[in-house]
Amino acid sequence: MPDQTPLGSPPVLLLAAFYDAFPDQSIEWVIRAPGRDMWIAAARSGDDRFTIAAPAQDGRVSFNLQSAKLKQTVMKRPLPRWARYPAGVTLLLARDGLDVVGLNLVFMGDEPPGPRFDYAVGISFAALWHELYDLAFTIDQLIDIVDRARREYVGE
């Protein structure tokens, strides 16, 4: 199993973006996606929502398991493409038996906008779930999860 500890220090901009997006919360997890230049800062939300801020996309979305099944936010708006990967990964893992909890998160990295960014967000989210539940993983397992999410949820 590869080292799951992030290499290097988290970007200061990530930490600042988290506190800007969620000023009343403390960061519980900071991880770097294995094999990607993508970071996540996260904390439990206290409800069933997953609120994701993506400064590089000038975006912020909230979804829960029910709205994600419809590829919608909790406000019944279509999920942006970059948010479909985390929603798809979450739905797959919940369907596979993981007891998911609501989270507030910020993504940040040097991946270029577009499909590469979207995929890296999915890898990050899969790694975060494994980190939250202290589950061993390999990069190949994360890729398998994200590929399943792409085929079964994100679509082309």
PDB file of C-alpha atoms in Angstrom:
ATOM      1  CA  MET A   1       0.000   0.000   0.000  1.00  0.00           C
ATOM      2  CA  PRO A   2       1.401   3.431  -0.904  1.00  0.00           C
ATOM      3  CA  ASP A   3       2.037   6.058   1.716  1.00  0.00           C
ATOM      4  CA  GLN A   4      -1.273   7.845   2.296  1.00  0.00           C
ATOM      5  CA  THR A   5       0.360  10.824   3.955  1.00  0.00           C
ATOM      6  CA  PRO A   6       0.292  13.879   1.706  1.00  0.00           C
ATOM      7  CA  LEU A   7       3.648  14.978   0.366  1.00  0.00           C
ATOM      8  CA  GLY A   8       4.646  18.513   1.174  1.00  0.00           C
ATOM      9  CA  SER A   9       2.591  21.066   3.000  1.00  0.00           C
ATOM     10  CA  PRO A  10      -0.943  21.978   2.010  1.00  0.00           C
ATOM     11  CA  PRO A  11      -1.178  25.198   0.040  1.00  0.00           C
ATOM     12  CA  VAL A  12      -1.882  28.181   2.249  1.00  0.00           C
ATOM     13  CA  LEU A  13      -4.473  29.270  -0.306  1.00  0.00           C
ATOM     14  CA  LEU A  14      -6.381  26.022   0.317  1.00  0.00           C
ATOM     15  CA  LEU A  15      -6.552  26.679   4.042  1.00  0.00           C
ATOM     16  CA  ALA A  16      -7.564  30.297   3.471  1.00  0.00           C
ATOM     17  CA  ALA A  17     -10.221  29.249   0.940  1.00  0.00           C
ATOM     18  CA  PHE A  18     -11.698  26.764   3.424  1.00  0.00           C
ATOM     19  CA  TYR A  19     -11.989  29.367   6.178  1.00  0.00           C
ATOM     20  CA  ASP A  20     -13.420  31.844   3.677  1.00  0.00           C
ATOM     21  CA  ALA A  21     -16.044  29.321   2.491  1.00  0.00           C
ATOM     22  CA  PHE A  22     -16.818  27.895   5.949  1.00  0.00           C
ATOM     23  CA  PRO A  23     -15.845  30.560   8.500  1.00  0.00           C
ATOM     24  CA  ASP A  24     -17.503  28.838  11.468  1.00  0.00           C
ATOM     25  CA  GLN A  25     -15.739  25.503  11.009  1.00  0.00           C
ATOM     26  CA  SER A  26     -12.365  23.972  11.725  1.00  0.00           C
ATOM     27  CA  ILE A  27     -10.638  21.788   9.179  1.00  0.00           C
ATOM     28  CA  GLU A  28     -10.693  18.120  10.169  1.00  0.00           C
ATOM     29  CA  TRP A  29      -8.883  16.602   7.185  1.00  0.00           C
ATOM     30  CA  VAL A  30      -6.378  17.853   4.645  1.00  0.00           C
ATOM     31  CA  ILE A  31      -5.300  15.392   2.000  1.00  0.00           C
ATOM     32  CA  ARG A  32      -3.530  15.375  -1.312  1.00  0.00           C
ATOM     33  CA  ALA A  33      -4.891  13.085  -3.988  1.00  0.00           C
ATOM     34  CA  PRO A  34      -2.372  10.347  -4.747  1.00  0.00           C
ATOM     35  CA  GLY A  35      -0.709  10.926  -8.086  1.00  0.00           C
ATOM     36  CA  ARG A  36      -2.450  14.276  -8.613  1.00  0.00           C
ATOM     37  CA  ASP A  37      -1.764  17.876  -7.739  1.00  0.00           C
ATOM     38  CA  MET A  38      -5.150  18.252  -6.059  1.00  0.00           C
ATOM     39  CA  TRP A  39      -5.786  18.987  -2.388  1.00  0.00           C
ATOM     40  CA  ILE A  40      -8.907  18.808  -0.238  1.00  0.00           C
ATOM     41  CA  ALA A  41      -9.640  20.493   3.071  1.00  0.00           C
ATOM     42  CA  ALA A  42     -12.751  19.063   4.705  1.00  0.00           C
ATOM     43  CA  ALA A  43     -14.899  18.976   7.823  1.00  0.00           C
ATOM     44  CA  ARG A  44     -18.129  17.263   8.788  1.00  0.00           C
ATOM     45  CA  SER A  45     -21.132  19.382   7.878  1.00  0.00           C
ATOM     46  CA  GLY A  46     -23.395  18.292  10.728  1.00  0.00           C
ATOM     47  CA  ASP A  47     -26.189  17.346   8.326  1.00  0.00           C
ATOM     48  CA  ASP A  48     -26.655  15.169   5.235  1.00  0.00           C
ATOM     49  CA  ARG A  49     -25.303  17.752   2.773  1.00  0.00           C
ATOM     50  CA  PHE A  50     -22.054  17.765   0.865  1.00  0.00           C
ATOM     51  CA  THR A  51     -21.100  21.366   0.197  1.00  0.00           C
ATOM     52  CA  ILE A  52     -18.152  21.756  -2.122  1.00  0.00           C
ATOM     53  CA  ALA A  53     -16.332  24.972  -2.879  1.00  0.00           C
ATOM     54  CA  ALA A  54     -14.022  24.949  -5.884  1.00  0.00           C
ATOM     55  CA  PRO A  55     -12.295  28.326  -6.164  1.00  0.00           C
ATOM     56  CA  ALA A  56     -10.675  27.447  -9.509  1.00  0.00           C
ATOM     57  CA  GLN A  57     -14.147  26.857 -10.944  1.00  0.00           C
ATOM     58  CA  ASP A  58     -15.680  29.871  -9.168  1.00  0.00           C
ATOM     59  CA  GLY A  59     -18.151  27.326  -7.933  1.00  0.00           C
ATOM     60  CA  ARG A  60     -19.942  26.128  -4.863  1.00  0.00           C
ATOM     61  CA  VAL A  61     -22.541  23.377  -4.789  1.00  0.00           C
ATOM     62  CA  SER A  62     -24.509  21.487  -2.170  1.00  0.00           C
ATOM     63  CA  PHE A  63     -26.030  18.085  -2.728  1.00  0.00           C
ATOM     64  CA  ASN A  64     -27.252  15.195  -0.630  1.00  0.00           C
ATOM     65  CA  LEU A  65     -27.664  11.545  -1.616  1.00  0.00           C
ATOM     66  CA  GLN A  66     -31.227  12.103  -2.832  1.00  0.00           C
ATOM     67  CA  SER A  67     -30.439  15.132  -4.998  1.00  0.00           C
ATOM     68  CA  ALA A  68     -27.251  13.500  -6.291  1.00  0.00           C
ATOM     69  CA  LYS A  69     -29.287  10.579  -7.629  1.00  0.00           C
ATOM     70  CA  LEU A  70     -31.013  13.137  -9.867  1.00  0.00           C
ATOM     71  CA  LYS A  71     -27.707  14.888 -10.695  1.00  0.00           C
ATOM     72  CA  GLN A  72     -29.032  17.993  -8.973  1.00  0.00           C
ATOM     73  CA  THR A  73     -28.074  20.289  -6.144  1.00  0.00           C
ATOM     74  CA  VAL A  74     -30.319  20.507  -3.090  1.00  0.00           C
ATOM     75  CA  MET A  75     -31.787  23.607  -4.783  1.00  0.00           C
ATOM     76  CA  LYS A  76     -32.810  21.441  -7.782  1.00  0.00           C
ATOM     77  CA  ARG A  77     -30.210  22.957 -10.121  1.00  0.00           C
ATOM     78  CA  PRO A  78     -28.133  20.683 -12.374  1.00  0.00           C
ATOM     79  CA  LEU A  79     -24.814  19.631 -10.840  1.00  0.00           C
ATOM     80  CA  PRO A  80     -21.897  21.197 -12.707  1.00  0.00           C
ATOM     81  CA  ARG A  81     -19.756  18.618 -14.489  1.00  0.00           C
ATOM     82  CA  TRP A  82     -16.854  18.954 -11.991  1.00  0.00           C
ATOM     83  CA  ALA A  83     -19.267  18.216  -9.104  1.00  0.00           C
ATOM     84  CA  ARG A  84     -20.624  15.071 -10.746  1.00  0.00           C
ATOM     85  CA  TYR A  85     -17.462  13.145  -9.931  1.00  0.00           C
ATOM     86  CA  PRO A  86     -17.688  13.670  -6.155  1.00  0.00           C
ATOM     87  CA  ALA A  87     -21.447  13.026  -6.273  1.00  0.00           C
ATOM     88  CA  GLY A  88     -20.948   9.843  -8.311  1.00  0.00           C
ATOM     89  CA  VAL A  89     -18.151   8.566  -6.076  1.00  0.00           C
ATOM     90  CA  THR A  90     -20.260   9.246  -2.981  1.00  0.00           C
ATOM     91  CA  LEU A  91     -23.286   7.447  -4.408  1.00  0.00           C
ATOM     92  CA  LEU A  92     -21.195   4.433  -5.441  1.00  0.00           C
ATOM     93  CA  LEU A  93     -19.533   4.128  -2.055  1.00  0.00           C
ATOM     94  CA  ALA A  94     -22.870   4.546  -0.247  1.00  0.00           C
ATOM     95  CA  ARG A  95     -24.381   1.864  -2.489  1.00  0.00           C
ATOM     96  CA  ASP A  96     -21.407  -0.373  -1.662  1.00  0.00           C
ATOM     97  CA  GLY A  97     -22.238  -0.029   2.041  1.00  0.00           C
ATOM     98  CA  LEU A  98     -20.170   2.926   3.253  1.00  0.00           C
ATOM     99  CA  ASP A  99     -22.105   4.989   5.808  1.00  0.00           C
ATOM    100  CA  VAL A 100     -21.391   8.419   4.321  1.00  0.00           C
ATOM    101  CA  VAL A 101     -21.652  11.601   6.382  1.00  0.00           C
ATOM    102  CA  GLY A 102     -22.241  15.141   5.191  1.00  0.00           C
ATOM    103  CA  LEU A 103     -19.100  17.185   4.527  1.00  0.00           C
ATOM    104  CA  ASN A 104     -17.985  20.719   3.780  1.00  0.00           C
ATOM    105  CA  LEU A 105     -14.987  20.751   1.439  1.00  0.00           C
ATOM    106  CA  VAL A 106     -12.709  22.890  -0.627  1.00  0.00           C
ATOM    107  CA  PHE A 107     -10.764  21.539  -3.620  1.00  0.00           C
ATOM    108  CA  MET A 108      -7.661  23.227  -4.890  1.00  0.00           C
ATOM    109  CA  GLY A 109      -4.824  22.221  -7.164  1.00  0.00           C
ATOM    110  CA  ASP A 110      -2.833  22.900 -10.289  1.00  0.00           C
ATOM    111  CA  GLU A 111      -4.813  20.637 -12.592  1.00  0.00           C
ATOM    112  CA  PRO A 112      -6.050  22.501 -15.684  1.00  0.00           C
ATOM    113  CA  PRO A 113      -9.803  23.135 -15.909  1.00  0.00           C
ATOM    114  CA  GLY A 114     -11.724  20.538 -17.857  1.00  0.00           C
ATOM    115  CA  PRO A 115     -11.758  16.741 -17.872  1.00  0.00           C
ATOM    116  CA  ARG A 116      -8.399  16.385 -16.111  1.00  0.00           C
ATOM    117  CA  PHE A 117      -9.555  18.653 -13.266  1.00  0.00           C
ATOM    118  CA  ASP A 118     -12.892  16.834 -13.009  1.00  0.00           C
ATOM    119  CA  TYR A 119     -11.198  13.431 -12.833  1.00  0.00           C
ATOM    120  CA  ALA A 120      -8.681  14.645 -10.235  1.00  0.00           C
ATOM    121  CA  VAL A 121     -11.592  15.883  -8.112  1.00  0.00           C
ATOM    122  CA  GLY A 122     -13.053  12.369  -8.288  1.00  0.00           C
ATOM    123  CA  ILE A 123      -9.731  10.783  -7.256  1.00  0.00           C
ATOM    124  CA  SER A 124      -9.474  13.282  -4.391  1.00  0.00           C
ATOM    125  CA  PHE A 125     -12.974  12.519  -3.189  1.00  0.00           C
ATOM    126  CA  ALA A 126     -12.418   8.751  -3.309  1.00  0.00           C
ATOM    127  CA  ALA A 127      -9.163   9.183  -1.354  1.00  0.00           C
ATOM    128  CA  LEU A 128     -10.921  11.403   1.181  1.00  0.00           C
ATOM    129  CA  TRP A 129     -13.606   8.786   1.870  1.00  0.00           C
ATOM    130  CA  HIS A 130     -10.925   6.154   2.406  1.00  0.00           C
ATOM    131  CA  GLU A 131      -9.018   8.490   4.696  1.00  0.00           C
ATOM    132  CA  LEU A 132     -12.144   9.356   6.724  1.00  0.00           C
ATOM    133  CA  TYR A 133     -12.868   5.707   7.410  1.00  0.00           C
ATOM    134  CA  ASP A 134      -9.224   4.673   7.725  1.00  0.00           C
ATOM    135  CA  LEU A 135      -9.555   2.245   4.822  1.00  0.00           C
ATOM    136  CA  ALA A 136      -6.446   1.008   3.063  1.00  0.00           C
ATOM    137  CA  PHE A 137      -6.301   1.799  -0.648  1.00  0.00           C
ATOM    138  CA  THR A 138      -4.089   1.801  -3.682  1.00  0.00           C
ATOM    139  CA  ILE A 139      -4.143   4.347  -6.476  1.00  0.00           C
ATOM    140  CA  ASP A 140      -5.493   1.586  -8.746  1.00  0.00           C
ATOM    141  CA  GLN A 141      -8.474   1.100  -6.415  1.00  0.00           C
ATOM    142  CA  LEU A 142      -9.209   4.833  -6.467  1.00  0.00           C
ATOM    143  CA  ILE A 143      -8.980   4.873 -10.254  1.00  0.00           C
ATOM    144  CA  ASP A 144     -11.393   1.920 -10.426  1.00  0.00           C
ATOM    145  CA  ILE A 145     -13.898   3.800  -8.238  1.00  0.00           C
ATOM    146  CA  VAL A 146     -13.643   6.975 -10.314  1.00  0.00           C
ATOM    147  CA  ASP A 147     -13.872   5.059 -13.599  1.00  0.00           C
ATOM    148  CA  ARG A 148     -17.028   3.358 -12.310  1.00  0.00           C
ATOM    149  CA  ALA A 149     -18.437   6.760 -11.334  1.00  0.00           C
ATOM    150  CA  ARG A 150     -17.610   8.094 -14.817  1.00  0.00           C
ATOM    151  CA  ARG A 151     -19.308   5.148 -16.555  1.00  0.00           C
ATOM    152  CA  GLU A 152     -22.314   4.767 -14.255  1.00  0.00           C
ATOM    153  CA  TYR A 153     -22.972   8.360 -13.218  1.00  0.00           C
ATOM    154  CA  VAL A 154     -21.063  11.169 -14.882  1.00  0.00           C
ATOM    155  CA  GLY A 155     -21.562  10.017 -18.465  1.00  0.00           C
ATOM    156  CA  GLU A 156     -19.933  11.686 -21.405  1.00  0.00           C
TER     157      GLU A 156
END
